[in-house]
Short mmCIF file of C-alpha atoms and ligand atoms in Angstrom, two decimals:
data_model
loop_
_atom_site.label_atom_id
_atom_site.label_comp_id
_atom_site.label_asym_id
_atom_site.label_seq_id
_atom_site.Cartn_x
_atom_site.Cartn_y
_atom_site.Cartn_z
CA MET A 118 -8.69 6.46 44.92
CA ALA A 119 -5.29 5.37 43.52
CA GLU A 120 -2.21 7.47 44.27
CA ALA A 121 -0.79 9.86 41.66
CA GLU A 122 2.93 10.47 41.23
CA LEU A 123 2.66 13.84 39.59
CA LEU A 124 0.12 16.64 39.54
CA LEU A 125 0.45 19.22 36.77
CA SER A 126 -1.64 22.37 37.06
CA ALA A 127 -1.82 25.53 34.99
CA ARG A 128 -3.73 28.78 34.49
CA TRP A 129 -5.56 27.06 31.61
CA LEU A 130 -6.04 23.42 30.68
CA LEU A 131 -7.06 22.46 27.12
CA PRO A 132 -8.03 18.78 27.05
CA ILE A 133 -9.06 18.93 23.30
CA ALA A 134 -11.43 15.95 23.84
CA PRO A 135 -14.08 14.87 24.69
CA GLU A 136 -14.96 18.56 24.29
CA ASN A 137 -13.02 21.54 23.09
CA ARG A 138 -13.34 23.40 26.39
CA VAL A 139 -10.96 25.51 28.42
CA ILE A 140 -10.63 24.59 32.10
CA ASP A 141 -9.53 27.63 34.11
CA ASP A 142 -7.03 26.78 36.83
CA GLY A 143 -7.07 23.14 35.72
CA ALA A 144 -4.94 20.14 36.60
CA ILE A 145 -4.18 16.57 35.62
CA ALA A 146 -2.94 13.73 37.83
CA ILE A 147 -0.44 11.23 36.42
CA ALA A 148 0.40 7.70 37.58
CA ASN A 149 2.58 5.21 35.69
CA GLY A 150 2.78 7.60 32.77
CA ARG A 151 -1.00 7.82 32.35
CA ILE A 152 -3.60 10.46 33.13
CA THR A 153 -5.64 9.29 36.10
CA ALA A 154 -7.68 12.41 36.87
CA ILE A 155 -8.54 15.76 35.32
CA GLY A 156 -10.28 18.75 36.88
CA GLN A 157 -9.81 21.91 38.94
CA ARG A 158 -6.44 22.44 40.65
CA GLN A 159 -7.89 22.70 44.18
CA GLU A 160 -9.99 19.58 43.69
CA LEU A 161 -7.03 17.48 42.52
CA LEU A 162 -4.71 18.88 45.20
CA ALA A 163 -7.19 17.70 47.83
CA GLN A 164 -7.55 14.35 46.10
CA PHE A 165 -3.79 13.67 45.72
CA PRO A 166 -2.05 15.38 48.66
CA ASN A 167 1.08 13.22 48.33
CA ALA A 168 1.71 13.77 44.63
CA LYS A 169 4.63 15.90 43.47
CA HIS A 170 3.02 19.12 42.25
CA GLN A 171 4.18 21.44 39.45
CA HIS A 172 2.13 24.60 38.93
CA LEU A 173 2.51 26.67 35.74
CA ALA A 174 0.94 29.98 36.62
CA GLU A 175 0.79 31.70 33.23
CA HIS A 176 0.67 28.64 31.01
CA VAL A 177 -1.65 26.46 28.97
CA LEU A 178 -1.39 22.71 29.53
CA MET A 179 -2.44 20.76 26.46
CA PRO A 180 -1.71 17.50 24.62
CA GLY A 181 1.64 17.33 22.82
CA LEU A 182 1.55 18.18 19.12
CA VAL A 183 1.83 15.35 16.58
CA ASN A 184 3.91 15.84 13.45
CA ALA A 185 2.17 13.40 11.10
CA HIS A 186 4.72 13.52 8.26
CA GLY A 187 8.45 14.12 8.05
CA HIS A 188 11.91 12.84 7.22
CA ALA A 189 13.78 13.55 10.45
CA ALA A 190 17.38 13.15 9.31
CA MET A 191 16.81 15.65 6.50
CA THR A 192 17.51 18.36 9.10
CA LEU A 193 21.13 17.91 7.95
CA LEU A 194 20.05 18.94 4.43
CA ARG A 195 18.27 22.06 5.67
CA GLY A 196 19.23 24.84 3.26
CA CYS A 197 20.78 22.49 0.67
CA GLY A 198 18.13 22.75 -2.05
CA GLU A 199 16.50 26.14 -2.17
CA ASP A 200 14.06 27.76 -4.58
CA MET A 201 13.53 24.66 -6.73
CA PRO A 202 10.32 22.88 -7.84
CA LEU A 203 9.66 19.38 -6.46
CA MET A 204 10.94 17.15 -9.30
CA ASP A 205 14.03 19.28 -9.94
CA TRP A 206 14.66 19.47 -6.17
CA LEU A 207 14.39 15.67 -5.80
CA ASN A 208 16.14 14.50 -9.00
CA ASN A 209 18.92 17.04 -9.22
CA ARG A 210 19.68 18.01 -5.65
CA ILE A 211 18.24 15.87 -2.84
CA TRP A 212 18.59 12.34 -4.27
CA PRO A 213 22.21 12.88 -5.46
CA LEU A 214 23.07 14.23 -1.99
CA GLU A 215 21.30 11.36 -0.24
CA ARG A 216 23.06 8.77 -2.42
CA SER A 217 26.46 10.24 -1.51
CA LEU A 218 25.90 11.05 2.13
CA VAL A 219 23.18 9.07 3.86
CA SER A 220 24.58 6.44 6.23
CA PRO A 221 23.46 5.09 9.63
CA GLU A 222 25.56 7.84 11.29
CA PHE A 223 23.93 10.54 9.13
CA VAL A 224 20.50 9.25 10.17
CA GLN A 225 21.53 9.04 13.82
CA ASP A 226 22.79 12.63 14.02
CA GLY A 227 20.20 14.21 11.74
CA SER A 228 17.34 12.49 13.57
CA LEU A 229 18.70 13.57 16.95
CA LEU A 230 18.72 17.15 15.68
CA ALA A 231 15.11 16.69 14.57
CA CYS A 232 14.12 15.29 17.97
CA ALA A 233 15.75 18.24 19.76
CA GLU A 234 13.99 20.75 17.50
CA GLN A 235 10.63 18.99 17.79
CA ILE A 236 10.71 18.57 21.57
CA ARG A 237 11.69 22.24 21.96
CA GLY A 238 8.67 23.18 19.84
CA GLY A 239 6.10 21.07 21.70
CA ILE A 240 6.00 18.06 19.36
CA THR A 241 5.80 14.83 21.35
CA ALA A 242 5.16 12.33 18.53
CA PHE A 243 6.14 12.20 14.87
CA ALA A 244 5.75 10.00 11.81
CA ASP A 245 9.05 9.45 10.05
CA ASN A 246 9.84 8.01 6.66
CA TYR A 247 13.57 7.78 6.14
CA PHE A 248 16.48 5.47 5.49
CA TYR A 249 17.99 3.26 8.25
CA PRO A 250 14.88 3.57 10.48
CA GLU A 251 16.39 1.01 12.88
CA ARG A 252 18.79 3.78 13.92
CA ILE A 253 15.90 6.12 14.74
CA ALA A 254 14.21 3.40 16.80
CA LYS A 255 17.25 3.29 19.10
CA LEU A 256 17.39 7.05 19.31
CA ILE A 257 13.74 7.31 20.26
CA GLN A 258 14.41 5.44 23.47
CA GLN A 259 17.20 7.87 24.31
CA THR A 260 15.20 11.06 23.60
CA GLY A 261 11.94 9.82 25.17
CA MET A 262 9.86 10.87 22.13
CA ARG A 263 7.19 8.79 20.46
CA ALA A 264 7.42 7.85 16.77
CA LEU A 265 5.88 5.94 13.90
CA LEU A 266 8.74 4.71 11.71
CA ALA A 267 8.67 3.64 8.08
CA CYS A 268 11.38 2.39 5.76
CA PRO A 269 11.19 4.11 2.35
CA VAL A 270 10.17 1.81 -0.50
CA LEU A 271 11.30 2.90 -3.99
CA ASP A 272 11.74 0.92 -7.23
CA PHE A 273 15.41 1.90 -7.48
CA PRO A 274 18.38 1.58 -5.07
CA MET A 275 18.48 4.08 -2.22
CA PRO A 276 20.65 4.21 0.93
CA GLY A 277 20.22 1.08 3.03
CA CYS A 278 17.98 -0.73 0.51
CA ALA A 279 18.79 -2.11 -2.94
CA ASP A 280 15.17 -2.64 -4.00
CA PRO A 281 11.54 -2.76 -2.78
CA LYS A 282 11.87 -6.40 -1.72
CA GLU A 283 14.62 -5.47 0.72
CA ALA A 284 12.74 -2.38 1.97
CA ILE A 285 9.61 -4.45 2.66
CA ALA A 286 11.64 -7.16 4.43
CA LYS A 287 13.32 -4.44 6.50
CA THR A 288 9.92 -3.01 7.48
CA LEU A 289 8.72 -6.45 8.62
CA LYS A 290 11.87 -6.96 10.69
CA LEU A 291 11.58 -3.48 12.19
CA HIS A 292 7.98 -4.24 13.14
CA ASP A 293 9.13 -7.39 14.94
CA ASP A 294 12.10 -5.71 16.61
CA CYS A 295 10.03 -2.76 17.87
CA ARG A 296 7.24 -4.81 19.46
CA ALA A 297 8.89 -4.40 22.85
CA LEU A 298 9.34 -0.62 22.53
CA PRO A 299 6.29 1.17 23.93
CA LEU A 300 7.03 4.48 22.18
CA VAL A 301 7.78 3.12 18.71
CA ASN A 302 5.36 1.86 16.07
CA VAL A 303 6.05 0.85 12.48
CA ALA A 304 4.28 1.60 9.19
CA PHE A 305 4.90 0.93 5.51
CA GLY A 306 6.38 3.87 3.60
CA PRO A 307 6.06 3.52 -0.18
CA HIS A 308 7.56 6.78 -1.41
CA ALA A 309 5.13 8.02 -4.10
CA PRO A 310 3.05 6.84 -7.08
CA TYR A 311 5.87 7.73 -9.50
CA THR A 312 8.53 5.68 -7.66
CA VAL A 313 6.67 2.48 -6.68
CA SER A 314 5.25 0.04 -9.23
CA ASP A 315 1.97 -1.89 -8.95
CA GLU A 316 3.61 -5.15 -7.91
CA TRP A 317 5.08 -3.64 -4.76
CA LEU A 318 2.03 -1.54 -3.88
CA THR A 319 -0.06 -4.71 -3.99
CA GLN A 320 2.41 -6.60 -1.83
CA ILE A 321 2.56 -3.76 0.73
CA SER A 322 -1.21 -3.64 0.83
CA THR A 323 -1.45 -7.37 1.57
CA TYR A 324 1.10 -7.17 4.39
CA ALA A 325 -0.49 -4.01 5.83
CA GLU A 326 -3.89 -5.70 6.02
CA GLU A 327 -2.45 -8.89 7.49
CA LEU A 328 -0.46 -7.10 10.19
CA GLY A 329 -2.81 -4.16 10.82
CA LEU A 330 -0.15 -1.62 9.81
CA LEU A 331 -0.58 1.87 8.38
CA VAL A 332 0.70 2.88 4.94
CA HIS A 333 2.02 6.46 4.70
CA MET A 334 2.67 7.63 1.11
CA HIS A 335 3.26 10.96 -0.70
CA MET A 336 0.17 11.37 -2.91
CA HIS A 337 -0.97 13.95 -5.47
CA GLU A 338 1.77 16.35 -4.38
CA SER A 339 2.50 18.10 -7.67
CA ALA A 340 0.84 18.70 -11.04
CA ALA A 341 3.77 16.83 -12.66
CA GLU A 342 2.91 13.71 -10.64
CA ILE A 343 -0.67 13.69 -11.99
CA GLU A 344 0.49 14.30 -15.59
CA GLY A 345 3.07 11.50 -15.31
CA SER A 346 0.44 9.09 -14.02
CA MET A 347 -1.99 9.99 -16.82
CA GLN A 348 0.77 9.28 -19.36
CA GLN A 349 2.03 6.05 -17.79
CA TYR A 350 -1.19 4.50 -16.44
CA GLY A 351 -3.95 6.45 -18.17
CA MET A 352 -5.41 7.43 -14.82
CA ARG A 353 -4.74 9.61 -11.78
CA PRO A 354 -2.72 8.07 -8.89
CA LEU A 355 -5.63 7.76 -6.44
CA GLN A 356 -7.69 5.94 -9.09
CA ARG A 357 -4.75 3.62 -9.78
CA LEU A 358 -4.33 2.81 -6.08
CA GLU A 359 -8.07 2.26 -5.63
CA ASN A 360 -8.03 -0.18 -8.57
CA LEU A 361 -5.14 -2.04 -6.92
CA GLY A 362 -7.16 -2.32 -3.68
CA ALA A 363 -4.46 -0.35 -1.86
CA LEU A 364 -6.70 2.26 -0.21
CA GLY A 365 -8.55 2.05 3.09
CA PRO A 366 -8.64 3.59 6.57
CA HIS A 367 -5.07 2.37 7.08
CA PHE A 368 -3.88 4.46 4.11
CA VAL A 369 -2.52 7.94 4.86
CA ALA A 370 -2.27 10.18 1.78
CA VAL A 371 0.44 12.70 2.53
CA HIS A 372 0.05 16.09 0.78
CA SER A 373 -3.11 15.47 -1.31
CA VAL A 374 -2.68 18.85 -2.98
CA HIS A 375 -4.00 18.19 -6.52
CA ILE A 376 -7.42 16.77 -5.71
CA ASN A 377 -10.39 17.02 -8.08
CA ASP A 378 -14.00 16.05 -7.30
CA ASP A 379 -13.44 12.41 -8.33
CA ASP A 380 -10.34 12.19 -6.10
CA LEU A 381 -12.34 13.60 -3.21
CA LEU A 382 -14.93 10.86 -3.62
CA ILE A 383 -12.19 8.21 -3.78
CA LEU A 384 -10.67 9.51 -0.52
CA LYS A 385 -14.11 9.57 1.10
CA ARG A 386 -15.40 6.16 0.00
CA ASN A 387 -12.15 4.45 1.07
CA ASN A 388 -11.94 6.28 4.43
CA VAL A 389 -8.44 7.45 3.55
CA GLN A 390 -6.74 9.92 5.90
CA VAL A 391 -4.83 12.98 4.72
CA VAL A 392 -1.72 14.69 6.09
CA HIS A 393 -1.56 18.36 5.15
CA CYS A 394 1.94 19.89 4.89
CA PRO A 395 1.16 23.52 4.01
CA GLU A 396 4.63 25.06 4.32
CA SER A 397 6.39 22.38 2.26
CA ASN A 398 3.67 22.79 -0.40
CA LEU A 399 4.18 26.55 -0.38
CA LYS A 400 7.98 26.41 -0.54
CA LEU A 401 8.07 23.90 -3.41
CA ALA A 402 5.15 25.77 -5.01
CA SER A 403 3.30 22.45 -5.22
CA GLY A 404 -0.07 24.13 -4.70
CA PHE A 405 -2.83 24.42 -2.10
CA ALA A 406 -4.50 21.35 -0.63
CA PRO A 407 -8.31 21.74 -0.44
CA VAL A 408 -8.40 21.18 3.32
CA ALA A 409 -11.74 22.89 3.96
CA LYS A 410 -13.30 20.48 1.42
CA PHE A 411 -11.70 17.49 3.17
CA LEU A 412 -13.25 18.65 6.43
CA GLU A 413 -16.67 19.21 4.79
CA HIS A 414 -16.55 15.63 3.48
CA GLY A 415 -15.51 14.24 6.88
CA ILE A 416 -12.07 13.17 5.61
CA PRO A 417 -9.69 13.07 8.60
CA VAL A 418 -6.83 15.58 8.33
CA ALA A 419 -3.56 15.76 10.27
CA LEU A 420 -0.67 18.21 9.95
CA GLY A 421 2.94 17.55 8.97
CA THR A 422 6.08 19.56 8.43
CA ASP A 423 7.67 17.27 5.79
CA GLY A 424 11.48 17.27 5.87
CA ALA A 425 13.54 20.30 6.89
CA ALA A 426 14.94 20.56 3.35
CA SER A 427 11.55 21.67 2.04
CA ASN A 428 10.21 23.76 4.88
CA ASN A 429 12.78 24.64 6.53
CA ASP A 430 11.70 24.10 10.13
CA LEU A 431 9.91 21.40 12.11
CA ASP A 432 7.47 23.82 13.71
CA LEU A 433 3.90 22.62 14.10
CA PHE A 434 2.73 25.90 15.68
CA GLY A 435 3.90 27.60 12.47
CA GLU A 436 2.28 24.89 10.38
CA LEU A 437 -1.13 25.16 12.05
CA ARG A 438 -1.17 28.91 11.69
CA SER A 439 -0.16 28.72 8.01
CA ALA A 440 -2.83 26.07 7.43
CA ALA A 441 -5.50 28.24 9.06
CA PHE A 442 -4.57 31.38 7.12
CA ILE A 443 -4.29 29.62 3.74
CA GLY A 444 -7.55 27.74 4.37
CA LYS A 445 -9.42 30.96 5.15
CA ALA A 446 -8.03 32.76 2.11
CA LEU A 447 -8.82 29.81 -0.21
CA ALA A 448 -12.36 29.51 1.12
CA GLY A 449 -12.80 33.29 0.87
CA SER A 450 -14.12 33.14 4.42
CA PRO A 451 -12.51 33.84 7.80
CA THR A 452 -14.88 31.31 9.36
CA ALA A 453 -13.16 28.44 7.48
CA MET A 454 -10.56 26.42 9.43
CA PRO A 455 -11.45 27.83 12.86
CA ALA A 456 -8.87 27.87 15.66
CA GLU A 457 -10.44 24.95 17.57
CA THR A 458 -10.32 22.78 14.44
CA MET A 459 -6.65 23.65 13.87
CA LEU A 460 -5.69 22.64 17.42
CA GLN A 461 -7.56 19.38 17.00
CA MET A 462 -5.79 18.75 13.69
CA ALA A 463 -2.37 19.25 15.31
CA THR A 464 -3.16 16.93 18.24
CA LEU A 465 -5.98 14.38 17.93
CA GLY A 466 -5.88 14.48 14.10
CA GLY A 467 -2.18 13.64 14.21
CA ALA A 468 -2.79 10.90 16.76
CA LYS A 469 -5.32 9.30 14.38
CA ALA A 470 -2.85 9.46 11.47
CA LEU A 471 -0.45 7.47 13.66
CA ALA A 472 -3.30 5.08 14.69
CA LEU A 473 -2.75 6.23 18.27
CA GLU A 474 -6.00 8.08 18.92
CA GLN A 475 -6.81 5.75 21.83
CA GLU A 476 -3.43 6.53 23.40
CA ILE A 477 -2.54 10.19 22.77
CA GLY A 478 -3.85 13.43 21.20
CA SER A 479 -6.03 14.62 24.09
CA LEU A 480 -5.88 14.90 27.86
CA GLU A 481 -8.34 12.23 28.90
CA ILE A 482 -8.35 9.74 31.74
CA GLY A 483 -6.52 6.56 30.73
CA LYS A 484 -4.49 8.17 27.94
CA SER A 485 -0.72 8.48 28.03
CA ALA A 486 0.53 11.69 29.67
CA ASP A 487 2.01 13.26 26.51
CA VAL A 488 1.62 16.85 27.60
CA ILE A 489 3.08 20.28 26.85
CA ALA A 490 3.03 23.58 28.71
CA VAL A 491 2.92 26.76 26.64
CA ASP A 492 3.98 29.91 28.48
CA LEU A 493 1.62 32.77 27.57
CA SER A 494 3.34 35.36 29.79
CA ASN A 495 5.07 37.16 26.93
CA LEU A 496 3.83 40.72 26.40
CA ASN A 497 3.27 40.08 22.69
CA LEU A 498 0.58 37.53 23.67
CA ARG A 499 -1.33 39.87 26.01
CA PRO A 500 -4.20 40.49 26.62
CA ILE A 501 -5.69 36.97 26.57
CA TYR A 502 -9.46 36.74 26.11
CA ASN A 503 -9.47 33.14 24.96
CA PRO A 504 -6.28 31.04 25.18
CA ILE A 505 -7.32 28.96 22.13
CA TYR A 506 -7.11 32.05 19.90
CA THR A 507 -3.89 33.17 21.58
CA LEU A 508 -2.33 29.75 20.93
CA VAL A 509 -3.36 29.47 17.28
CA TYR A 510 -2.99 33.06 16.10
CA GLY A 511 -0.34 34.45 18.45
CA ALA A 512 1.84 31.85 20.15
CA HIS A 513 5.16 30.63 18.77
CA ARG A 514 7.00 27.36 19.32
CA ASP A 515 9.53 29.20 21.52
CA ASP A 516 6.70 29.77 24.02
CA VAL A 517 6.69 26.03 24.81
CA SER A 518 8.34 25.68 28.22
CA ASP A 519 7.83 22.07 29.35
CA VAL A 520 7.23 18.74 27.62
CA TRP A 521 6.35 15.28 28.98
CA VAL A 522 5.93 12.00 27.13
CA ALA A 523 4.29 9.13 29.02
CA GLY A 524 4.81 11.23 32.16
CA GLN A 525 8.58 11.58 31.62
CA ALA A 526 9.85 15.18 31.48
CA LEU A 527 11.83 15.82 28.27
CA LEU A 528 11.96 19.63 28.49
CA ARG A 529 11.94 21.68 31.69
CA ASN A 530 11.71 25.44 31.60
CA ARG A 531 12.96 25.36 27.96
CA ASP A 532 15.97 23.12 28.77
CA HIS A 533 16.39 19.67 27.25
CA LEU A 534 16.60 16.86 29.82
CA THR A 535 17.32 13.94 27.46
CA ILE A 536 19.57 15.51 24.79
CA ASP A 537 23.08 16.93 25.16
CA THR A 538 22.62 19.92 22.84
CA LYS A 539 26.25 21.07 23.10
CA ALA A 540 27.62 17.74 21.86
CA LEU A 541 24.90 17.68 19.20
CA LYS A 542 25.95 21.11 17.87
CA THR A 543 29.53 19.90 17.46
CA ARG A 544 28.38 16.88 15.45
CA ILE A 545 26.13 19.04 13.27
CA GLN A 546 29.03 21.38 12.49
CA GLN A 547 31.08 18.38 11.36
CA TRP A 548 28.27 17.29 9.07
CA GLN A 549 27.89 20.80 7.68
CA ASN A 550 31.57 20.80 6.64
CA ARG A 551 31.24 17.41 4.98
CA ILE A 552 27.96 18.25 3.21
CA MET A 553 29.44 21.54 1.92
CA GLU A 554 32.25 19.56 0.28
CA THR A 555 29.77 17.16 -1.35
CA LEU A 556 27.61 20.04 -2.55
CA ASN A 557 30.64 21.70 -4.16
CA GLU A 558 31.62 18.43 -5.86
CA GLN A 559 28.09 17.92 -7.22
CA ARG A 560 27.56 21.46 -8.53
C1 LIG P 661 10.08 7.59 1.10
S1 LIG P 661 10.41 8.97 1.95
C2 LIG P 661 12.10 9.31 1.75
C3 LIG P 661 12.41 9.99 0.47
O1 LIG P 661 11.48 11.01 0.22
C4 LIG P 661 12.14 12.19 -0.17
N1 LIG P 661 11.29 13.34 0.07
C5 LIG P 661 11.35 14.24 1.04
N2 LIG P 661 10.36 15.14 0.95
C6 LIG P 661 9.63 14.75 -0.13
C7 LIG P 661 8.47 15.27 -0.75
O2 LIG P 661 7.84 16.34 -0.31
N3 LIG P 661 7.99 14.64 -1.82
C8 LIG P 661 8.60 13.55 -2.31
N4 LIG P 661 9.71 13.02 -1.78
C9 LIG P 661 10.21 13.64 -0.71
C10 LIG P 661 13.40 12.14 0.65
O3 LIG P 661 14.37 12.99 0.16
C11 LIG P 661 13.76 10.67 0.57
O4 LIG P 661 14.49 10.39 -0.56
ZN1 LIG P 662 7.70 14.00 2.61
#
């Protein structure tokens, strides 16, 4: 039996796959950043007597959560566009701010804030679609997180890119540059059906197929988007993309709120994946995604926060609880969106949306040790009859105590190990002052 460097044990272990079981007094062994054994604590202690051992007596050990859609640097715009519908929010508040403010430094600081918030809340991997992604790639190495990065493609000039041609070229370069980074992967990020024309969607699709890359795109988010598409193209966006040959298992339809029966069939027959962002959809009053129907049809679903300007937090525990409650109410049945399904969605579902389901999303032998410990000792979580229900319906992101990615500790006993939070706060205050000035000028 090979040696293990680290043995993590806890009151409960939730591997998520191959089965959704709870192992009482469970443990995992880790060597070279990978899980090499899983079982009972006593068993693994006997098997690996020389491994460093960390026991978490009142905790659940589970796979890290995966935030399958966001715009990390938008943390700096948290609170800048409140109580506005999507198109008004984008056209009249967010895009003017982004055009004035977004720079490599903005992306660096805003993304670091997002990494700190996500690690603290048990998120170990995230999909990001934002300007200057090369800056985030560097940052990822510093924070120890895992990410799927995309460069936004829009028909008009945006920070860092004059046009779609440049954005696509930047994506290809990023893909090349990140080959050597084990925690970074690259995807295409066409913004939305109303901002990317057919020519560029076709080109992206060709490159994605050739290189085996994912395409993450906002789809069917608002009623206005569908109406606009009917007027401009005489068909709904999913139909348009299917006609262009742009859909497939590599295509990740973020939001998918306004979905009729025909859309559902299009998603299904093209094996498209969906990312559900319930809190962003609630805040922008975009609507309710038919998630229970996606699940009934076998359409893979992951969870995302979207950016902090439309949420306003990057809290996947909050997101999975909101998703469960909305799903039950919409279905008119408390049996819809059960707790086990929600945990799977936030872990293995997210891993699949990042094309990393062979690597992360569950605690299984051979997978990367992307692990979190959730402390269930708080009185408000007691008594505990089944830790799965406690996690989904009771626990909060603040209950996360420890986080590891590829076996490296990023959070210990609620303290960051890879981020200087004091220095970060100072930088964020500076940005707040600057953004306030810009907001006042633009009002
Ligand atoms: C191509 S992603 C970057 C681009 O998208 C904007 N954005 C952020 N959240 C949303 C959303 O929910 N729908 C549409 N567009 C969104 C962000 O501000 C960037 O400009
Ligand atoms: Zn988004």
